[in-house]
Each structure stands twice: as structure tokens, then as C-alpha cells.
Amino acid sequence: MSVLSSTQSRSDSRWSRLYQRYEPDGILEFNGQNTWCDLYRKDLPSGTDPCTIIAWAKAYDVGGAYSWIFSYGSANPEQSRSIGINGSNAVWSGYGDDVTGGEISADTWFQVAGVFDGTTATLYLNGVNIASNTVSWNTVTSTAQIGRQTNEAEYWNGAISQIHVYNTTLNDTDILANYNANKDRYGL
């Protein structure tokens, strides 16, 4: 398992990728019950700092409740940032203050992205802006996990291939460019 961590800047100086997780030889698989990865990162965006998270995943089951691809922060209302699903809907969450939408199909790869600009949370599915809400997130950076929520529950049942965390807001064009650059890899 390889973990890439950096504060390297893209050629466009408006944003820096703070964390990247990519499995070049395959995927990470989670059983939805007791598998996850802890990350020991304290430099993820906190408070009301801007943030973008992009993930590529596949859910084996979409009939249940919340299931999280990536989460960080504190398990208190509006003090974390998480991306995952609730049933068959994509979710971008601040722990109790969610933006939901779209339709996820079981056993199908998808890209899900969340953008937070300090007051508005925007959710994307497969490169398309599908929902946004005004939120009151004030993230406390304490834990970070792949495959479950900060409350140490709501495990991911499926596969995860990529996670990118940025310390700025990416726009519609950036999110769509990530989707288009990667979709062939996932048969989309």
C-alpha cells in the first residue's frame, strides 16, 4: 500500500494538493464492517478554510445507510468533513449538515467531489455539480480516515482508488477535468 503526501503545488499556483492517495496497482477494498485506514495528518483544512475533496470509489451495496469514503475532523455537529454515500445518494457532509444528491449504482465506479468555500458546500458526481447548500461548518482537525466516519462507524463497503484533498476551492471546470482525465481507467 502506497501513501503519497505532499504540499506540492500544481503548475497553477491557485491551489495546492495537501493529500493524495492513489493505488496505481489496484484498489483498496473495504468490507463495510471493520476495515479502514487511519491517517495521521494535522495539516488538512480546518475551521472555515476552503477545501476540495475528490474521490474515486465503487460501492458494493447502496441499500443501506451512511457509508464513508473519506472523513476527517471531530465527530461533533459541523466539525468534520466527509465524503461518501447515504443509500444510493452521494453525500458531502460536515457531520450532520449534509449536501446530498445524485444516484449511485452498486458495483459501478464513480467520482464524487465536495467543495467548501467557507460558507457554501457543493457536491459533484461524475464531474457534474449536482447540489449545494449554505452550511455552518467549522472543522476541528483531530482524526482522518479512509473507509469510515470520524465517529468510528459507518464503514465503507466497496473499493476506493483515489482520494485528493486540496486547500482551496476547485471550480466546475477543474472537477470535470479530473473526471475526464480518469474516467477511462474506471470504464466510464
CSV table of C-alpha atoms in Angstrom, one decimal:
chain,number,residue,atom,x,y,z
A,1,MET,CA,0.0,0.0,0.0
A,2,SER,CA,1.5,3.3,-1.0
A,3,VAL,CA,0.6,6.7,0.5
A,4,LEU,CA,1.6,9.9,-1.2
A,5,SER,CA,1.6,13.0,1.0
A,6,SER,CA,2.8,16.4,-0.1
A,7,THR,CA,2.3,20.1,-0.2
A,8,GLN,CA,3.3,20.2,-3.8
A,9,SER,CA,1.7,22.8,-5.9
A,10,ARG,CA,0.2,22.2,-9.3
A,11,SER,CA,1.5,24.3,-12.1
A,12,ASP,CA,-1.5,26.6,-11.5
A,13,SER,CA,-0.5,28.4,-8.3
A,14,ARG,CA,-4.1,28.9,-7.1
A,15,TRP,CA,-4.1,25.5,-5.3
A,16,SER,CA,-2.0,23.0,-3.5
A,17,ARG,CA,-2.8,19.3,-3.1
A,18,LEU,CA,-2.3,18.6,0.6
A,19,TYR,CA,-3.0,14.9,0.4
A,20,GLN,CA,-3.2,12.4,-2.4
A,21,ARG,CA,-4.0,8.7,-2.1
A,22,TYR,CA,-3.8,6.7,-5.2
A,23,GLU,CA,-3.3,3.0,-5.7
A,24,PRO,CA,-1.5,2.7,-9.0
A,25,ASP,CA,-1.5,-1.2,-9.0
A,26,GLY,CA,-5.1,-1.5,-8.0
A,27,ILE,CA,-7.6,-0.5,-5.3
A,28,LEU,CA,-8.2,-0.6,-1.6
A,29,GLU,CA,-11.1,-2.8,-0.7
A,30,PHE,CA,-13.2,-2.4,2.5
A,31,ASN,CA,-15.7,-4.8,3.9
A,32,GLY,CA,-18.2,-2.4,5.4
A,33,GLN,CA,-17.7,-3.7,8.9
A,34,ASN,CA,-14.2,-3.4,10.3
A,35,THR,CA,-11.7,-2.2,7.7
A,36,TRP,CA,-10.4,1.3,7.3
A,37,CYS,CA,-7.1,3.3,7.2
A,38,ASP,CA,-6.2,5.9,9.8
A,39,LEU,CA,-4.2,8.9,8.5
A,40,TYR,CA,-2.0,10.9,10.8
A,41,ARG,CA,-2.4,14.3,9.3
A,42,LYS,CA,-2.9,17.6,11.1
A,43,ASP,CA,-2.4,19.9,8.1
A,44,LEU,CA,-5.8,19.3,6.5
A,45,PRO,CA,-8.0,22.4,6.0
A,46,SER,CA,-9.7,23.3,9.3
A,47,GLY,CA,-12.1,25.9,10.7
A,48,THR,CA,-13.9,27.5,7.7
A,49,ASP,CA,-10.8,27.2,5.5
A,50,PRO,CA,-11.6,26.4,1.8
A,51,CYS,CA,-11.3,22.7,0.8
A,52,THR,CA,-11.9,20.4,-2.1
A,53,ILE,CA,-12.0,16.6,-1.8
A,54,ILE,CA,-12.2,14.4,-4.9
A,55,ALA,CA,-12.5,10.6,-4.6
A,56,TRP,CA,-13.0,7.7,-7.0
A,57,ALA,CA,-14.9,4.7,-5.5
A,58,LYS,CA,-17.2,1.8,-6.1
A,59,ALA,CA,-19.9,0.8,-3.6
A,60,TYR,CA,-20.7,-2.9,-3.3
A,61,ASP,CA,-24.0,-2.1,-1.6
A,62,VAL,CA,-26.1,1.0,-1.9
A,63,GLY,CA,-29.2,-0.1,0.0
A,64,GLY,CA,-28.0,0.8,3.5
A,65,ALA,CA,-27.4,3.9,5.5
A,66,TYR,CA,-24.3,6.2,5.6
A,67,SER,CA,-21.1,4.8,4.3
A,68,TRP,CA,-17.9,7.0,4.1
A,69,ILE,CA,-15.1,7.0,1.6
A,70,PHE,CA,-13.0,9.7,3.5
A,71,SER,CA,-13.6,11.7,6.6
A,72,TYR,CA,-11.6,14.0,8.9
A,73,GLY,CA,-12.3,16.2,11.9
A,74,SER,CA,-14.3,15.7,15.0
A,75,ALA,CA,-17.4,13.6,15.5
A,76,ASN,CA,-19.5,16.6,16.5
A,77,PRO,CA,-22.1,18.5,14.5
A,78,GLU,CA,-20.5,20.7,11.8
A,79,GLN,CA,-16.9,19.8,12.9
A,80,SER,CA,-15.8,17.4,10.3
A,81,ARG,CA,-15.7,17.0,6.5
A,82,SER,CA,-16.7,13.7,4.9
A,83,ILE,CA,-17.5,12.3,1.5
A,84,GLY,CA,-19.5,9.2,0.9
A,85,ILE,CA,-23.0,7.9,0.3
A,86,ASN,CA,-26.3,7.5,2.1
A,87,GLY,CA,-28.2,4.7,0.5
A,88,SER,CA,-27.7,5.4,-3.2
A,89,ASN,CA,-27.1,9.1,-2.9
A,90,ALA,CA,-23.8,10.9,-2.9
A,91,VAL,CA,-23.1,12.9,0.3
A,92,TRP,CA,-20.7,15.8,1.2
A,93,SER,CA,-21.0,16.3,4.9
A,94,GLY,CA,-20.0,18.4,7.8
A,95,TYR,CA,-21.3,15.8,10.3
A,96,GLY,CA,-25.0,16.4,10.4
A,97,ASP,CA,-25.1,19.3,7.9
A,98,ASP,CA,-25.2,17.4,4.6
A,99,VAL,CA,-25.4,18.1,0.9
A,100,THR,CA,-26.9,15.1,-0.9
A,101,GLY,CA,-27.9,14.2,-4.4
A,102,GLY,CA,-27.3,12.1,-7.5
A,103,GLU,CA,-27.8,8.4,-7.8
A,104,ILE,CA,-25.0,5.8,-7.2
A,105,SER,CA,-25.3,2.3,-8.7
A,106,ALA,CA,-23.8,-0.7,-6.9
A,107,ASP,CA,-20.6,-2.1,-8.4
A,108,THR,CA,-20.0,0.9,-10.6
A,109,TRP,CA,-17.1,3.2,-10.3
A,110,PHE,CA,-17.9,6.9,-9.7
A,111,GLN,CA,-16.2,10.2,-9.0
A,112,VAL,CA,-17.5,12.2,-6.0
A,113,ALA,CA,-16.2,15.6,-5.1
A,114,GLY,CA,-17.0,18.1,-2.4
A,115,VAL,CA,-16.1,21.8,-2.5
A,116,PHE,CA,-16.3,24.1,0.6
A,117,ASP,CA,-15.6,27.8,0.3
A,118,GLY,CA,-16.2,28.7,3.9
A,119,THR,CA,-19.9,29.2,3.7
A,120,THR,CA,-21.2,27.0,0.8
A,121,ALA,CA,-20.8,23.2,0.3
A,122,THR,CA,-21.1,22.0,-3.3
A,123,LEU,CA,-21.4,18.3,-4.3
A,124,TYR,CA,-20.3,16.8,-7.6
A,125,LEU,CA,-21.0,13.4,-9.1
A,126,ASN,CA,-19.0,12.2,-12.1
A,127,GLY,CA,-17.8,15.7,-12.9
A,128,VAL,CA,-21.3,17.4,-12.6
A,129,ASN,CA,-22.3,19.9,-10.0
A,130,ILE,CA,-25.5,18.3,-8.5
A,131,ALA,CA,-26.2,20.2,-5.3
A,132,SER,CA,-25.1,23.0,-3.0
A,133,ASN,CA,-26.2,24.4,0.4
A,134,THR,CA,-25.1,27.2,2.7
A,135,VAL,CA,-23.6,25.4,5.7
A,136,SER,CA,-22.0,26.3,9.1
A,137,TRP,CA,-19.0,24.0,9.1
A,138,ASN,CA,-16.2,24.8,11.5
A,139,THR,CA,-13.9,21.8,11.1
A,140,VAL,CA,-11.8,20.6,14.0
A,141,THR,CA,-8.8,18.6,12.7
A,142,SER,CA,-8.4,15.6,15.0
A,143,THR,CA,-8.8,12.4,13.1
A,144,ALA,CA,-8.7,11.4,9.4
A,145,GLN,CA,-9.8,8.1,7.9
A,146,ILE,CA,-10.3,6.3,4.7
A,147,GLY,CA,-13.2,3.9,4.8
A,148,ARG,CA,-15.2,5.2,7.8
A,149,GLN,CA,-16.7,8.2,9.5
A,150,THR,CA,-14.9,10.2,12.3
A,151,ASN,CA,-17.4,8.6,14.7
A,152,GLU,CA,-15.5,5.3,14.2
A,153,ALA,CA,-18.6,3.8,12.5
A,154,GLU,CA,-20.4,3.9,9.1
A,155,TYR,CA,-17.8,1.9,7.3
A,156,TRP,CA,-17.3,1.8,3.5
A,157,ASN,CA,-18.4,-1.4,1.8
A,158,GLY,CA,-16.6,-1.3,-1.5
A,159,ALA,CA,-13.4,-0.2,-3.3
A,160,ILE,CA,-11.5,3.1,-3.2
A,161,SER,CA,-8.9,4.0,-5.7
A,162,GLN,CA,-8.1,7.8,-5.4
A,163,ILE,CA,-8.5,10.5,-2.8
A,164,HIS,CA,-7.3,14.1,-3.3
A,165,VAL,CA,-7.6,16.8,-0.7
A,166,TYR,CA,-6.9,20.4,-1.7
A,167,ASN,CA,-6.6,23.5,0.4
A,168,THR,CA,-8.7,25.6,-1.9
A,169,THR,CA,-11.9,25.5,-3.9
A,170,LEU,CA,-11.7,23.9,-7.3
A,171,ASN,CA,-14.3,25.1,-9.8
A,172,ASP,CA,-16.7,23.2,-12.1
A,173,THR,CA,-14.0,23.1,-14.9
A,174,ASP,CA,-11.4,21.6,-12.5
A,175,ILE,CA,-13.7,18.9,-11.2
A,176,LEU,CA,-14.8,17.9,-14.7
A,177,ALA,CA,-11.2,17.9,-15.9
A,178,ASN,CA,-10.4,15.4,-13.1
A,179,TYR,CA,-13.3,13.2,-14.1
A,180,ASN,CA,-12.4,13.3,-17.8
A,181,ALA,CA,-8.7,12.5,-17.1
A,182,ASN,CA,-9.6,9.4,-15.1
A,183,LYS,CA,-12.9,8.0,-16.4
A,184,ASP,CA,-11.4,5.6,-18.9
A,185,ARG,CA,-9.4,4.0,-16.1
A,186,TYR,CA,-12.7,3.0,-14.5
A,187,GLY,CA,-14.6,2.0,-17.6
A,188,LEU,CA,-16.8,5.1,-17.7
